[in-house]
C-alpha cells in the first residue's frame, strides 16, 4: 500500500508478485470485487483478500485505516 498509495494499485502489485498458491486466487477475487461489484467497498474487498489469520487481518485493518485517513484528509500515522 505504501508503494502504490491506493488499494487498487496495491492489489495490482500483489497480483504481479503472486502467481501461485491460495493468494494467487484471493488477489484477483478481491480486485474483481473492487472493480466490478455493486458496492466496491474496501471491507468486503479485504474479506476476499484475507486468509482469516490474525496477522493478515491486522495488516489489512491498518491499510484500511490509512485509506480512511487519506480520504477524510486526516494526518496519516506511521
Short mmCIF file of C-alpha atoms in Angstrom, two decimals:
data_model
loop_
_atom_site.label_atom_id
_atom_site.label_comp_id
_atom_site.label_asym_id
_atom_site.label_seq_id
_atom_site.Cartn_x
_atom_site.Cartn_y
_atom_site.Cartn_z
CA UNK A 1 0.00 0.00 0.00
CA UNK A 2 2.80 2.41 0.83
CA UNK A 3 4.38 1.77 -2.58
CA UNK A 4 1.28 2.43 -4.65
CA UNK A 5 -0.67 4.83 -2.44
CA UNK A 6 -4.04 3.20 -3.01
CA UNK A 7 -5.77 -0.12 -2.52
CA UNK A 8 -6.38 -0.88 -6.20
CA UNK A 9 -2.72 -0.27 -7.00
CA UNK A 10 -1.73 -2.45 -4.06
CA UNK A 11 -3.87 -5.30 -5.40
CA UNK A 12 -2.40 -4.96 -8.89
CA UNK A 13 1.12 -5.03 -7.45
CA UNK A 14 0.31 -8.08 -5.32
CA UNK A 15 -1.18 -9.82 -8.35
CA UNK A 16 2.05 -9.32 -10.29
CA UNK A 17 4.09 -10.78 -7.40
CA UNK A 18 1.96 -13.85 -6.52
CA UNK A 19 1.30 -16.24 -9.38
CA UNK A 20 0.88 -19.45 -7.38
CA UNK A 21 -0.88 -20.63 -4.25
CA UNK A 22 -4.02 -19.55 -2.50
CA UNK A 23 -3.01 -15.88 -2.51
CA UNK A 24 -2.93 -16.04 -6.31
CA UNK A 25 -6.64 -16.94 -6.19
CA UNK A 26 -7.64 -14.44 -3.49
CA UNK A 27 -5.97 -11.41 -5.04
CA UNK A 28 -7.88 -11.49 -8.37
CA UNK A 29 -11.13 -12.13 -6.48
CA UNK A 30 -10.52 -9.05 -4.32
CA UNK A 31 -9.59 -6.97 -7.35
CA UNK A 32 -12.65 -8.17 -9.26
CA UNK A 33 -14.90 -7.23 -6.35
CA UNK A 34 -13.33 -3.79 -6.06
CA UNK A 35 -13.68 -3.07 -9.77
CA UNK A 36 -16.96 -4.77 -10.68
CA UNK A 37 -19.21 -5.17 -7.67
CA UNK A 38 -22.19 -3.01 -6.94
CA UNK A 39 -20.77 -1.60 -3.68
CA UNK A 40 -16.98 -1.68 -4.23
CA UNK A 41 -16.31 -1.31 -0.52
CA UNK A 42 -12.88 -1.91 0.95
CA UNK A 43 -14.10 -4.07 3.84
CA UNK A 44 -15.51 -6.72 1.52
CA UNK A 45 -12.52 -6.38 -0.80
CA UNK A 46 -10.30 -7.22 2.17
CA UNK A 47 -12.57 -10.12 3.11
CA UNK A 48 -11.80 -11.64 -0.30
CA UNK A 49 -8.10 -10.92 0.16
CA UNK A 50 -7.72 -12.20 3.72
CA UNK A 51 -6.74 -15.72 4.70
CA UNK A 52 -8.54 -15.05 8.02
CA UNK A 53 -5.30 -15.15 10.03
CA UNK A 54 -4.80 -12.60 12.79
CA UNK A 55 -1.58 -11.26 11.25
CA UNK A 56 -3.12 -10.63 7.84
CA UNK A 57 -6.27 -9.13 9.32
CA UNK A 58 -4.17 -6.73 11.43
CA UNK A 59 -2.24 -5.56 8.36
CA UNK A 60 -5.41 -5.12 6.34
CA UNK A 61 -7.01 -3.14 9.17
CA UNK A 62 -4.01 -0.78 9.24
CA UNK A 63 -4.23 -0.30 5.48
CA UNK A 64 -7.95 0.42 5.75
CA UNK A 65 -7.29 3.00 8.48
CA UNK A 66 -4.68 4.72 6.26
CA UNK A 67 -7.11 4.81 3.35
CA UNK A 68 -9.86 6.31 5.51
CA UNK A 69 -7.46 8.96 6.84
CA UNK A 70 -6.38 9.79 3.30
CA UNK A 71 -9.96 10.15 2.06
CA UNK A 72 -11.04 12.18 5.09
CA UNK A 73 -7.99 14.44 4.83
CA UNK A 74 -6.63 13.40 8.22
CA UNK A 75 -2.94 13.22 9.03
CA UNK A 76 -1.57 9.72 8.47
CA UNK A 77 0.07 8.00 11.40
CA UNK A 78 3.15 5.77 10.90
#
